Amino acid sequence: MPETAPLAKVMATQGYGAEVILHGFTYDDAYQHCLELQEELGATFIHAFDDPDVIAGQGTLGLEMLSDLPDADALVVPIGGGGLIAGITIAARALRPNIKIIGVQAAGAASSRTSLDAGELRELPSIATIADGIAVKQPGALTFPIIQHLVDDVVLVNDEAIIGAVLLLMERSKMLVEGAGAAGVAALLSGAVNLQGMKVLVPLTGGNIDINLVGRFIEHGLATAGRYFVIHTRLTDRPGELMRLLTIIAEMRINVIDVRHQRISSRLPIMQREETLTLETRDRAQCDQLLQQLRAAGYVVEEAQALE
Amino acid sequence: MPETAPLAKVMATQGYGAEVILHGFTYDDAYQHCLELQEELGATFIHAFDDPDVIAGQGTLGLEMLSDLPDADALVVPIGGGGLIAGITIAARALRPNIKIIGVQAAGAASSRTSLDAGELRELPSIATIADGIAVKQPGALTFPIIQHLVDDVVLVNDEAIIGAVLLLMERSKMLVEGAGAAGVAALLSGAVNLQGMKVLVPLTGGNIDINLVGRFIEHGLATAGRYFVIHTRLTDRPGELMRLLTIIAEMRINVIDVRHQRISSRLPIMQREETLTLETRDRAQCDQLLQQLRAAGYVVEEAQALE
């Protein structure tokens, strides 16, 4: 596995009795190392996706889904190397020839989409996505023709949409799904695919996500939803001024997470200091209300902006 | 509901078409307000736990669990007001008279435990637990005698154990369970109850937890596991000194989350400053290794301690 593999995946694999060797930064690096090790050790190589038996095995998920919902109109399936969608597609097309099948890739690792556009297998020079489970530089020699001929469309989702889907699945469905596993839901939520009114099957294809990454997703999601709010303002540098500011915030029942002062700056008049406050707010509306209140009380206040 | 109710619970209830009125800080405050509203409005009052129909309804969970695992040796069930355990116990005792039934309460809201010890219904003066779903000041007049006569034991778990159980259920079972819902698992993990070698049923009794609280649990869990590490050290206040320190940290592949300086202190020699670094470490062993390395490089370094 690449060194970037989630600890959860490494430990789960070790839990099945395997020895796990970490190498390189992407799946493709680890794959190359794997081929070298195989030659060195004379071991049997099992490809992660470009193997007829692996594809057939993953096809059983298609059978399972269609036995749960035999009259489904559409399937939305994440694509990394393409093994899962190849298997599901072969099975689903056999049972329901006219079912709509949509593949989903991370925008930062869109190897199948790029290959489809080129009309032939292409390798991406680099990939970048939080969905490590589908971060693969090129589709397989076996899987690509299946995608090309049997899948209706391949759409892209960005990391923002993937994070949103992971959080929604946690909040509403009480399930912890990894980024790659939530890509199908992300495609539906973001509007990358529109299947309104149809009966849609979306497999949640994995839960190997490290708890610290979940923590980051939550922070990011809360900030996006206006549940974290960072403001800059100026205070006269004398006793009671910080308390006066904090009183307004406390009266709105907003929790203060962090306060930072900056005294030294050529932009600052002498005897003034800059405060950066990190706050826990209810929603975006409360953020706006706070800005209003502080301005009404005479504060020069600005919302902190992330560097572009 | 009390004002402290998780937003997830409020919104889910509104989603069923209900009007939700928030009042007071605990379940018991909300309950009192509810009785007043009922008188005012002439509405029908349905008790959250101290009602024969509610108890009977919750008893169906006991039937379900024992139909899944008919030869279970023991049941471990969270207790707030006691409705759920009363129902489950009546059902389970009818099917399997000798099954062991253990109730679990949050140590900060141990109203049933306290009442059992007193031999009569007692109201706690105050309660404090992160498991809001079982934060109730006293058991019910109906539920308490059932607990007293039919439950084998009531054990306590602290918030630390509850957080650990919520995180374990996320990491291993990919399920988001609220603090109250994970109390049974917490009792088993913490050793509050020992049922080794037995077939044990533990219902996960709720998923109403706000995503920001999950974020706090994760931060706390990571800190406990040595995945966050905060250190204090001193630097001479001149160019390059901070970089020299950070080089050692970077070479160990430790990510720096936060750096804070403190220049003004009567404890500090002039021309020295104190640095507080928040780091993302791999585990406790790496934390210790870092302390060693820094000390070997001549730094006076201390691990940050929380105020007791």
Coordinates of C-alpha atoms in Angstrom, one line a residue:
Chain A
M1 CA 0.0 0.0 0.0
P2 CA 1.1 3.6 -0.4
E3 CA 2.5 5.3 2.7
T4 CA -0.6 7.5 2.5
A5 CA -3.0 4.6 3.1
P6 CA -5.3 5.2 6.0
L7 CA -4.1 3.5 9.2
A8 CA -7.6 2.0 9.5
K9 CA -7.0 0.1 6.2
V10 CA -3.5 -1.0 7.2
M11 CA -4.6 -2.3 10.6
A12 CA -7.7 -4.0 9.2
T13 CA -5.5 -5.8 6.6
Q14 CA -3.0 -6.8 9.3
G15 CA -6.0 -8.0 11.3
Y16 CA -6.7 -10.6 8.5
G17 CA -3.2 -11.9 9.0
A18 CA -1.4 -10.1 6.2
E19 CA 2.0 -8.4 6.2
V20 CA 1.6 -4.9 5.0
I21 CA 4.5 -3.1 3.2
L22 CA 4.1 0.6 2.7
H23 CA 5.8 2.2 -0.3
G24 CA 5.5 5.4 -2.3
F25 CA 2.8 8.1 -2.2
T26 CA 0.2 6.8 -4.6
Y27 CA -1.5 3.5 -5.4
D28 CA 0.6 3.4 -8.6
D29 CA 3.9 3.7 -6.7
A30 CA 2.9 0.9 -4.4
Y31 CA 1.8 -1.2 -7.5
Q32 CA 5.2 -0.8 -9.1
H33 CA 6.9 -1.9 -5.9
C34 CA 4.6 -4.8 -5.7
L35 CA 5.7 -6.1 -9.1
E36 CA 9.3 -5.8 -8.0
L37 CA 8.6 -7.7 -4.8
Q38 CA 6.8 -10.4 -6.7
E39 CA 9.8 -11.0 -9.0
E40 CA 12.1 -11.0 -6.0
L41 CA 10.0 -13.3 -3.9
G42 CA 8.3 -15.4 -6.5
A43 CA 5.0 -14.6 -4.9
T44 CA 1.6 -14.7 -6.6
F45 CA 0.4 -11.3 -7.7
I46 CA -3.2 -10.4 -7.4
H47 CA -4.2 -7.2 -9.1
A48 CA -6.4 -4.8 -7.1
F49 CA -8.8 -4.3 -10.0
D50 CA -7.4 -5.5 -13.4
D51 CA -8.1 -9.2 -13.0
P52 CA -11.1 -11.2 -14.3
D53 CA -11.7 -12.9 -11.0
V54 CA -11.5 -9.7 -9.0
I55 CA -14.0 -8.1 -11.5
A56 CA -16.3 -11.1 -11.3
G57 CA -16.1 -11.1 -7.5
Q58 CA -17.0 -7.4 -7.4
G59 CA -19.8 -8.1 -9.8
T60 CA -21.6 -9.9 -7.0
L61 CA -22.3 -6.5 -5.4
G62 CA -24.3 -5.7 -8.5
L63 CA -26.3 -8.9 -8.0
E64 CA -26.9 -8.1 -4.4
M65 CA -28.1 -4.6 -5.1
L66 CA -30.5 -5.6 -7.8
S67 CA -31.9 -8.4 -5.6
D68 CA -32.6 -5.7 -3.0
L69 CA -34.2 -3.4 -5.5
P70 CA -35.0 -5.3 -8.7
D71 CA -36.8 -2.4 -10.4
A72 CA -33.9 0.1 -10.0
D73 CA -33.6 2.6 -12.8
A74 CA -30.0 3.6 -12.2
L75 CA -26.7 2.8 -10.5
V76 CA -24.1 5.3 -9.4
V77 CA -20.7 3.7 -8.7
P78 CA -17.3 5.2 -7.7
I79 CA -14.4 4.5 -10.1
G80 CA -10.7 4.2 -9.1
G81 CA -9.1 1.5 -11.3
G82 CA -12.5 0.5 -12.5
G83 CA -12.8 -3.1 -11.1
L84 CA -15.9 -2.5 -9.1
I85 CA -17.9 -0.7 -11.8
A86 CA -16.8 -3.2 -14.4
G87 CA -18.1 -6.1 -12.3
I88 CA -21.3 -4.4 -11.2
T89 CA -22.0 -3.2 -14.8
I90 CA -21.6 -6.7 -16.3
A91 CA -23.9 -8.2 -13.7
A92 CA -26.4 -5.4 -13.8
R93 CA -26.6 -5.2 -17.6
A94 CA -27.3 -9.0 -17.7
L95 CA -30.2 -8.6 -15.3
R96 CA -31.5 -5.3 -16.5
P97 CA -30.1 -4.4 -19.9
N98 CA -31.5 -0.8 -19.9
I99 CA -30.5 0.2 -16.4
K100 CA -28.6 3.5 -16.4
I101 CA -25.0 3.2 -15.1
I102 CA -23.0 6.2 -14.0
G103 CA -19.4 6.1 -12.8
V104 CA -18.1 8.7 -10.4
Q105 CA -14.5 9.8 -10.2
A106 CA -12.7 12.3 -7.9
A107 CA -12.0 15.4 -10.0
G108 CA -8.3 15.3 -8.9
A109 CA -7.9 11.7 -10.1
A110 CA -10.1 11.5 -13.2
S111 CA -8.2 8.8 -15.1
S112 CA -11.2 7.0 -16.6
R113 CA -12.8 10.3 -17.6
T114 CA -9.6 11.5 -19.2
S115 CA -9.1 8.1 -21.0
L116 CA -12.8 8.1 -22.2
D117 CA -12.3 11.7 -23.7
A118 CA -9.1 10.5 -25.4
G119 CA -10.7 7.4 -26.7
E120 CA -7.9 5.3 -25.3
L121 CA -6.2 4.4 -22.0
R122 CA -4.3 7.4 -20.5
E123 CA -2.1 7.8 -17.5
L124 CA -2.5 11.0 -15.4
P125 CA 0.9 12.6 -14.6
S126 CA -0.3 13.4 -11.0
I127 CA -3.3 13.0 -8.8
A128 CA -4.7 14.8 -5.8
T129 CA -7.8 13.9 -3.9
I130 CA -8.9 13.2 -0.3
A131 CA -10.6 10.1 -1.6
D132 CA -7.5 7.9 -1.4
G133 CA -9.5 4.8 -2.1
I134 CA -10.1 5.9 -5.8
A135 CA -6.9 7.8 -6.3
V136 CA -5.5 5.8 -9.2
K137 CA -3.5 7.2 -12.2
Q138 CA -4.9 5.0 -14.9
P139 CA -7.8 2.5 -15.4
G140 CA -7.0 -1.1 -16.1
A141 CA -6.4 -2.7 -19.5
L142 CA -9.4 -5.0 -18.8
T143 CA -11.6 -2.6 -16.9
F144 CA -11.3 0.4 -19.3
P145 CA -13.0 -1.3 -22.4
I146 CA -15.9 -2.4 -20.1
I147 CA -16.3 1.2 -18.8
Q148 CA -16.0 2.5 -22.4
H149 CA -18.6 0.2 -23.8
L150 CA -21.1 -0.5 -21.0
V151 CA -21.1 2.5 -18.7
D152 CA -23.4 5.4 -19.7
D153 CA -21.4 8.2 -18.3
V154 CA -18.5 9.1 -15.9
V155 CA -19.0 12.2 -13.9
L156 CA -16.6 14.1 -11.6
V157 CA -16.9 15.3 -8.0
N158 CA -14.5 17.6 -6.2
D159 CA -13.2 17.2 -2.6
E160 CA -15.7 19.7 -1.3
A161 CA -18.6 17.6 -2.5
I162 CA -17.0 14.4 -1.2
I163 CA -16.5 15.9 2.3
G164 CA -20.1 17.1 2.2
A165 CA -21.3 13.6 1.4
V166 CA -19.2 12.0 4.2
L167 CA -20.6 14.4 6.7
L168 CA -24.2 13.9 5.5
L169 CA -23.9 10.2 5.7
M170 CA -22.6 10.6 9.3
E171 CA -25.3 13.1 10.4
R172 CA -28.3 11.5 8.7
S173 CA -27.4 7.9 8.2
K174 CA -25.1 7.4 11.2
M175 CA -22.6 5.7 9.0
L176 CA -18.9 6.4 8.7
V177 CA -18.0 6.1 5.0
E178 CA -14.6 6.9 3.5
G179 CA -14.2 9.6 0.9
A180 CA -14.0 7.2 -2.0
G181 CA -17.0 5.3 -0.6
A182 CA -19.2 8.4 -0.5
A183 CA -18.3 9.6 -4.1
G184 CA -21.6 8.3 -5.5
V185 CA -23.6 10.2 -2.9
A186 CA -21.4 13.3 -3.6
A187 CA -22.3 13.0 -7.3
L188 CA -26.0 13.1 -6.5
L189 CA -25.8 15.9 -3.9
S190 CA -23.6 18.1 -6.0
G191 CA -25.7 17.8 -9.1
A192 CA -22.9 16.2 -11.1
V193 CA -25.6 13.7 -12.1
N194 CA -29.3 14.3 -12.2
L195 CA -31.4 11.2 -11.8
Q196 CA -34.4 13.0 -10.3
G197 CA -37.5 10.8 -10.0
M198 CA -35.6 7.6 -10.7
K199 CA -34.9 4.7 -8.3
V200 CA -31.2 4.9 -7.8
L201 CA -28.8 2.5 -6.2
V202 CA -25.6 3.9 -4.8
P203 CA -23.1 1.5 -3.1
L204 CA -21.2 3.0 -0.2
T205 CA -17.9 1.3 -1.1
G206 CA -15.7 1.6 1.9
G207 CA -15.2 2.8 5.5
N208 CA -11.4 2.9 5.7
I209 CA -11.0 6.4 7.0
D210 CA -8.7 7.6 9.8
I211 CA -10.4 9.3 12.7
N212 CA -8.1 12.3 12.5
L213 CA -9.2 12.8 8.9
V214 CA -12.8 12.6 10.0
G215 CA -12.0 15.3 12.5
R216 CA -10.6 17.5 9.7
F217 CA -13.7 16.9 7.6
I218 CA -15.9 17.9 10.5
E219 CA -13.9 21.1 11.1
H220 CA -14.1 21.9 7.5
G221 CA -17.8 21.2 7.3
L222 CA -18.6 23.2 10.3
A223 CA -16.7 26.2 8.9
T224 CA -18.5 25.9 5.6
A225 CA -21.8 25.8 7.4
G226 CA -21.0 28.9 9.4
R227 CA -20.5 26.9 12.6
Y228 CA -17.0 28.2 13.0
F229 CA -16.4 31.9 12.5
V230 CA -13.1 33.8 12.5
I231 CA -13.1 37.6 12.8
H232 CA -10.5 40.3 13.0
T233 CA -11.1 43.5 14.9
R234 CA -9.2 46.3 16.6
L235 CA -9.2 47.3 20.2
T236 CA -7.6 50.2 22.1
D237 CA -4.9 48.7 24.2
R238 CA -6.2 49.3 27.7
P239 CA -8.0 47.4 30.5
G240 CA -11.6 46.4 30.0
E241 CA -11.6 46.7 26.2
L242 CA -11.4 43.0 25.5
M243 CA -14.1 42.4 28.1
R244 CA -16.4 44.9 26.4
L245 CA -16.0 43.1 23.1
L246 CA -16.5 39.7 24.7
T247 CA -19.6 40.8 26.5
I248 CA -21.4 41.4 23.2
I249 CA -20.3 38.0 22.0
A250 CA -21.4 36.3 25.2
E251 CA -24.8 38.0 25.1
M252 CA -25.4 36.4 21.7
R253 CA -24.5 33.0 23.4
I254 CA -21.6 32.5 21.1
N255 CA -18.8 30.4 22.4
V256 CA -15.2 31.7 22.1
I257 CA -12.7 29.1 21.0
D258 CA -9.6 31.2 20.5
V259 CA -8.4 34.8 21.0
R260 CA -5.2 36.1 19.5
H261 CA -3.7 39.6 19.9
Q262 CA -1.4 41.4 17.5
R263 CA 0.3 44.5 18.8
I264 CA 3.1 45.0 16.4
S265 CA 2.2 46.0 12.9
S266 CA 3.0 49.1 10.7
R267 CA -0.7 49.1 9.8
L268 CA -1.8 49.6 13.4
P269 CA -2.1 53.0 15.0
I270 CA -0.1 53.2 18.2
M271 CA -2.2 52.1 21.3
Q272 CA -4.3 49.9 19.1
R273 CA -4.1 46.2 18.8
E274 CA -5.6 43.7 16.5
E275 CA -7.7 40.8 17.8
T276 CA -8.4 37.6 16.0
L277 CA -11.3 35.7 17.5
T278 CA -12.3 32.1 16.6
L279 CA -16.0 31.6 17.5
E280 CA -18.4 28.7 17.6
T281 CA -21.6 30.0 15.9
R282 CA -25.0 28.5 15.2
D283 CA -25.1 29.2 11.5
R284 CA -24.2 31.7 8.8
A285 CA -27.2 33.9 9.8
Q286 CA -25.8 34.3 13.3
C287 CA -22.3 35.2 11.9
D288 CA -23.9 38.0 10.0
Q289 CA -25.9 39.1 13.0
L290 CA -22.7 39.2 15.1
L291 CA -20.9 41.4 12.5
Q292 CA -23.9 43.8 12.5
Q293 CA -24.0 44.0 16.3
L294 CA -20.3 44.6 16.6
R295 CA -20.4 47.3 13.9
A296 CA -23.3 48.9 15.6
A297 CA -21.2 49.0 18.8
G298 CA -18.5 50.9 16.9
Y299 CA -16.0 48.1 16.1
V300 CA -14.2 47.9 12.9
V301 CA -14.6 44.2 12.2
E302 CA -13.8 41.9 9.3
E303 CA -14.4 38.3 8.6
A304 CA -11.1 36.4 8.2
Q305 CA -10.5 35.2 4.7
A306 CA -8.5 32.1 3.7
L307 CA -5.6 32.7 1.4
E308 CA -6.6 31.9 -2.1
Chain B
M1 CA -36.5 19.4 25.2
P2 CA -33.8 21.1 27.2
E3 CA -31.8 23.8 25.4
T4 CA -28.9 21.5 25.6
A5 CA -30.6 18.9 23.4
P6 CA -28.5 18.0 20.3
L7 CA -29.5 19.9 17.2
A8 CA -29.6 16.5 15.5
K9 CA -32.4 15.4 17.9
V10 CA -34.3 18.7 17.5
M11 CA -34.2 18.6 13.8
A12 CA -35.1 15.0 13.5
T13 CA -38.1 15.6 15.7
Q14 CA -39.2 18.6 13.7
G15 CA -38.7 16.4 10.6
Y16 CA -41.5 14.2 11.9
G17 CA -43.8 17.2 11.9
A18 CA -43.5 18.1 15.6
E19 CA -43.1 21.6 17.1
V20 CA -40.1 21.6 19.4
I21 CA -40.0 23.9 22.5
L22 CA -36.6 24.2 24.2
H23 CA -36.6 25.0 27.9
G24 CA -34.1 24.8 30.7
F25 CA -30.8 23.0 31.0
T26 CA -31.7 19.4 31.9
Y27 CA -34.4 16.9 30.9
D28 CA -36.0 17.6 34.3
D29 CA -36.3 21.3 33.6
A30 CA -37.9 20.6 30.3
Y31 CA -40.2 18.0 31.9
Q32 CA -41.5 20.6 34.4
H33 CA -42.1 23.1 31.7
C34 CA -43.9 20.4 29.7
L35 CA -46.4 19.9 32.6
E36 CA -47.1 23.6 32.8
L37 CA -47.7 23.7 29.0
Q38 CA -50.0 20.8 29.2
E39 CA -52.1 22.5 31.8
E40 CA -52.2 25.7 29.8
L41 CA -53.0 24.1 26.5
G42 CA -55.0 21.1 27.6
A43 CA -52.8 18.9 25.5
T44 CA -52.2 15.2 26.1
F45 CA -49.0 14.5 28.1
I46 CA -46.9 11.5 27.1
H47 CA -44.1 10.7 29.5
A48 CA -40.7 10.0 28.0
F49 CA -40.2 6.9 30.2
D50 CA -42.6 6.6 33.1
D51 CA -45.6 5.3 31.2
P52 CA -46.8 1.6 30.8
D53 CA -47.3 1.9 27.0
V54 CA -43.9 3.5 26.5
I55 CA -42.3 0.8 28.6
A56 CA -44.2 -1.9 26.7
G57 CA -43.1 -0.4 23.4
Q58 CA -39.5 -0.3 24.4
G59 CA -39.9 -3.9 25.5
T60 CA -40.2 -4.9 21.9
L61 CA -36.4 -4.1 21.6
G62 CA -35.9 -6.9 24.1
L63 CA -38.0 -9.3 21.9
E64 CA -36.0 -8.3 18.8
M65 CA -32.6 -8.8 20.4
L66 CA -33.5 -12.2 21.8
S67 CA -35.0 -13.3 18.5
D68 CA -31.6 -12.4 16.9
L69 CA -29.6 -14.2 19.6
P70 CA -32.0 -16.6 21.4
D71 CA -29.2 -18.1 23.6
A72 CA -27.8 -14.8 24.9
D73 CA -26.4 -15.0 28.4
A74 CA -26.6 -11.3 29.3
L75 CA -28.0 -7.9 28.4
V76 CA -26.2 -4.6 29.0
V77 CA -28.6 -1.6 28.7
P78 CA -28.1 2.1 29.3
I79 CA -30.4 3.8 31.9
G80 CA -31.6 7.4 31.9
G81 CA -35.2 7.4 33.3
G82 CA -35.3 3.7 33.1
G83 CA -38.0 3.1 30.5
L84 CA -35.9 1.2 28.0
I85 CA -34.4 -1.2 30.6
A86 CA -37.7 -1.7 32.3
G87 CA -39.3 -2.7 29.0
I88 CA -36.4 -4.9 27.8
T89 CA -36.2 -6.5 31.2
I90 CA -39.8 -7.5 31.4
A91 CA -39.7 -9.0 27.9
A92 CA -36.3 -10.7 28.3
R93 CA -37.1 -12.2 31.7
A94 CA -40.3 -13.7 30.2
L95 CA -38.4 -15.4 27.4
R96 CA -35.2 -16.3 29.4
P97 CA -35.8 -16.1 33.1
N98 CA -32.1 -16.6 34.0
I99 CA -30.6 -14.0 31.6
K100 CA -28.2 -11.6 33.4
I101 CA -29.4 -8.0 33.0
I102 CA -27.0 -5.1 33.7
G103 CA -28.0 -1.5 33.6
V104 CA -25.5 1.2 32.8
Q105 CA -25.6 4.8 34.0
A106 CA -23.3 7.8 33.4
A107 CA -21.3 8.4 36.6
G108 CA -22.4 12.0 36.5
A109 CA -26.1 11.2 36.3
A110 CA -26.4 8.0 38.5
S111 CA -29.9 8.5 39.7
S112 CA -31.0 4.8 39.5
R113 CA -27.7 3.7 41.2
T114 CA -28.2 6.3 44.0
S115 CA -31.9 5.3 44.4
L116 CA -31.0 1.6 44.5
D117 CA -28.3 2.3 47.2
A118 CA -30.9 4.3 49.2
G119 CA -33.5 1.6 48.7
E120 CA -36.0 4.2 47.5
L121 CA -36.5 6.8 44.7
R122 CA -34.0 9.6 45.0
E123 CA -33.6 12.8 43.0
L124 CA -30.0 14.0 42.3
P125 CA -29.4 17.7 43.1
S126 CA -27.4 18.1 39.9
I127 CA -26.1 16.0 37.0
A128 CA -23.2 16.4 34.6
T129 CA -22.4 14.0 31.7
I130 CA -21.7 14.3 28.0
A131 CA -24.3 11.5 27.5
D132 CA -27.3 13.9 27.3
G133 CA -29.6 11.1 26.3
I134 CA -29.4 9.5 29.8
A135 CA -29.0 12.7 31.8
V136 CA -32.0 12.4 34.1
K137 CA -32.2 13.4 37.7
Q138 CA -34.4 10.6 38.9
P139 CA -35.8 7.3 37.8
G140 CA -39.6 7.0 37.2
A141 CA -42.1 5.9 39.9
L142 CA -43.0 3.0 37.5
T143 CA -39.6 2.2 36.2
F144 CA -37.7 2.2 39.4
P145 CA -39.4 -0.8 41.1
I146 CA -38.8 -2.8 37.9
I147 CA -35.1 -2.0 37.9
Q148 CA -35.0 -2.7 41.7
H149 CA -36.6 -6.1 41.4
L150 CA -35.7 -7.4 38.0
V151 CA -32.3 -6.0 37.0
D152 CA -29.2 -7.8 38.4
D153 CA -26.9 -4.8 38.7
V154 CA -26.5 -1.2 37.7
V155 CA -22.9 -0.1 36.9
L156 CA -21.4 3.4 36.2
V157 CA -19.3 4.7 33.4
N158 CA -17.5 8.0 33.3
D159 CA -17.4 10.4 30.3
E160 CA -13.9 9.2 29.3
A161 CA -15.1 5.7 28.9
I162 CA -18.2 6.9 27.0
I163 CA -16.1 8.9 24.6
G164 CA -13.8 5.9 24.0
A165 CA -16.8 3.7 23.2
V166 CA -18.2 6.3 20.7
L167 CA -14.8 6.5 19.0
L168 CA -14.4 2.7 18.9
L169 CA -17.8 2.2 17.4
M170 CA -16.9 4.8 14.7
E171 CA -13.5 3.3 13.9
R172 CA -14.3 -0.4 14.0
S173 CA -18.1 -0.6 13.3
K174 CA -18.4 2.5 11.1
M175 CA -21.4 3.6 13.2
L176 CA -22.1 7.0 14.7
V177 CA -23.7 6.4 18.1
E178 CA -24.4 9.1 20.7
G179 CA -22.9 9.0 24.1
A180 CA -25.9 7.6 25.9
G181 CA -26.2 5.0 23.1
A182 CA -22.7 3.8 23.6
A183 CA -22.9 3.5 27.4
G184 CA -23.3 -0.3 27.2
V185 CA -20.2 -0.7 25.1
A186 CA -18.4 1.7 27.5
A187 CA -19.3 -0.5 30.5
L188 CA -17.8 -3.5 28.8
L189 CA -14.6 -1.7 27.6
S190 CA -13.9 0.0 30.9
G191 CA -14.4 -3.2 32.9
A192 CA -17.3 -1.7 34.8
V193 CA -18.9 -5.0 34.1
N194 CA -17.2 -8.3 33.4
L195 CA -19.1 -10.8 31.3
Q196 CA -16.1 -12.5 29.8
G197 CA -17.0 -15.7 27.9
M198 CA -20.7 -14.9 27.8
K199 CA -22.9 -14.1 24.9
V200 CA -23.8 -10.5 25.5
L201 CA -26.4 -8.3 23.8
V202 CA -25.8 -4.5 24.0
P203 CA -28.3 -2.3 22.2
L204 CA -26.8 0.9 20.7
T205 CA -29.6 3.1 21.8
G206 CA -29.3 6.3 19.8
G207 CA -27.5 8.3 17.2
N208 CA -28.6 11.9 18.1
I209 CA -25.2 13.5 18.4
D210 CA -24.2 16.8 16.9
I211 CA -21.3 16.7 14.5
N212 CA -19.4 19.4 16.4
L213 CA -19.5 17.2 19.5
V214 CA -18.2 14.3 17.5
G215 CA -15.4 16.6 16.5
R216 CA -14.6 17.3 20.1
F217 CA -14.7 13.6 20.9
I218 CA -12.2 12.9 18.1
E219 CA -9.8 15.7 19.3
H220 CA -10.0 14.3 22.9
G221 CA -9.5 10.7 21.7
L222 CA -6.6 11.7 19.6
A223 CA -5.0 13.6 22.4
T224 CA -5.5 10.6 24.8
A225 CA -3.9 8.3 22.2
G226 CA -0.9 10.5 21.9
R227 CA -2.0 11.7 18.4
Y228 CA -2.0 15.3 19.6
F229 CA 0.9 16.5 21.7
V230 CA 1.4 19.9 23.3
I231 CA 4.9 20.9 24.6
H232 CA 6.4 24.0 26.2
T233 CA 10.0 24.9 25.6
R234 CA 12.3 28.0 25.8
L235 CA 14.2 29.7 23.0
T236 CA 16.7 32.5 22.9
D237 CA 14.9 35.4 21.2
R238 CA 17.0 35.7 18.0
P239 CA 16.7 34.8 14.3
G240 CA 17.0 31.1 13.4
E241 CA 16.2 29.7 16.8
L242 CA 12.6 28.8 16.0
M243 CA 13.7 27.2 12.7
R244 CA 16.4 25.1 14.5
L245 CA 13.7 23.8 16.8
L246 CA 11.2 23.1 14.0
T247 CA 13.9 21.3 12.0
I248 CA 14.2 18.6 14.6
I249 CA 10.4 18.2 14.6
A250 CA 10.2 18.2 10.8
E251 CA 12.9 15.5 10.6
M252 CA 10.7 13.2 12.8
R253 CA 7.9 13.8 10.2
I254 CA 5.7 15.4 12.9
N255 CA 3.2 18.0 11.7
V256 CA 3.0 21.3 13.5
I257 CA -0.5 22.5 14.1
D258 CA 0.1 25.6 16.2
V259 CA 3.0 27.7 17.6
R260 CA 2.6 30.3 20.3
H261 CA 5.2 32.6 21.8
Q262 CA 5.2 34.1 25.2
R263 CA 7.8 36.9 25.7
I264 CA 6.6 38.5 28.9
S265 CA 6.8 36.6 32.1
S266 CA 8.6 37.2 35.4
R267 CA 9.7 33.5 35.2
L268 CA 11.5 34.1 31.9
P269 CA 15.1 35.3 31.8
I270 CA 15.5 38.4 29.6
M271 CA 16.1 37.5 25.9
Q272 CA 14.4 34.2 26.3
R273 CA 10.9 33.4 25.2
E274 CA 8.6 30.5 25.8
E275 CA 7.1 28.5 22.9
T276 CA 4.0 26.4 23.1
L277 CA 3.8 23.9 20.2
T278 CA 0.8 21.8 19.3
L279 CA 1.9 18.8 17.3
E280 CA 0.3 16.0 15.4
T281 CA 2.1 12.8 16.5
R282 CA 1.7 9.2 15.5
D283 CA 1.4 7.7 19.0
R284 CA 2.6 8.1 22.6
A285 CA 5.9 6.4 21.8
Q286 CA 6.7 9.1 19.2
C287 CA 5.8 11.8 21.8
D288 CA 8.4 10.3 24.2
Q289 CA 10.9 10.0 21.4
L290 CA 10.4 13.7 20.5
L291 CA 11.0 14.7 24.1
Q292 CA 14.2 12.7 24.1
Q293 CA 15.5 14.2 20.9
L294 CA 14.7 17.8 22.0
R295 CA 16.4 17.3 25.3
A296 CA 19.4 15.7 23.6
A297 CA 19.6 18.8 21.5
G298 CA 19.8 20.9 24.6
Y299 CA 16.2 22.1 24.9
V300 CA 14.4 22.5 28.2
V301 CA 11.1 21.0 27.3
E302 CA 8.0 20.0 29.1
E303 CA 4.8 18.3 28.2
A304 CA 1.8 20.6 28.7
Q305 CA -0.5 19.5 31.5
A306 CA -4.2 20.2 31.7
L307 CA -5.4 22.1 34.8
E308 CA -6.7 19.6 37.3

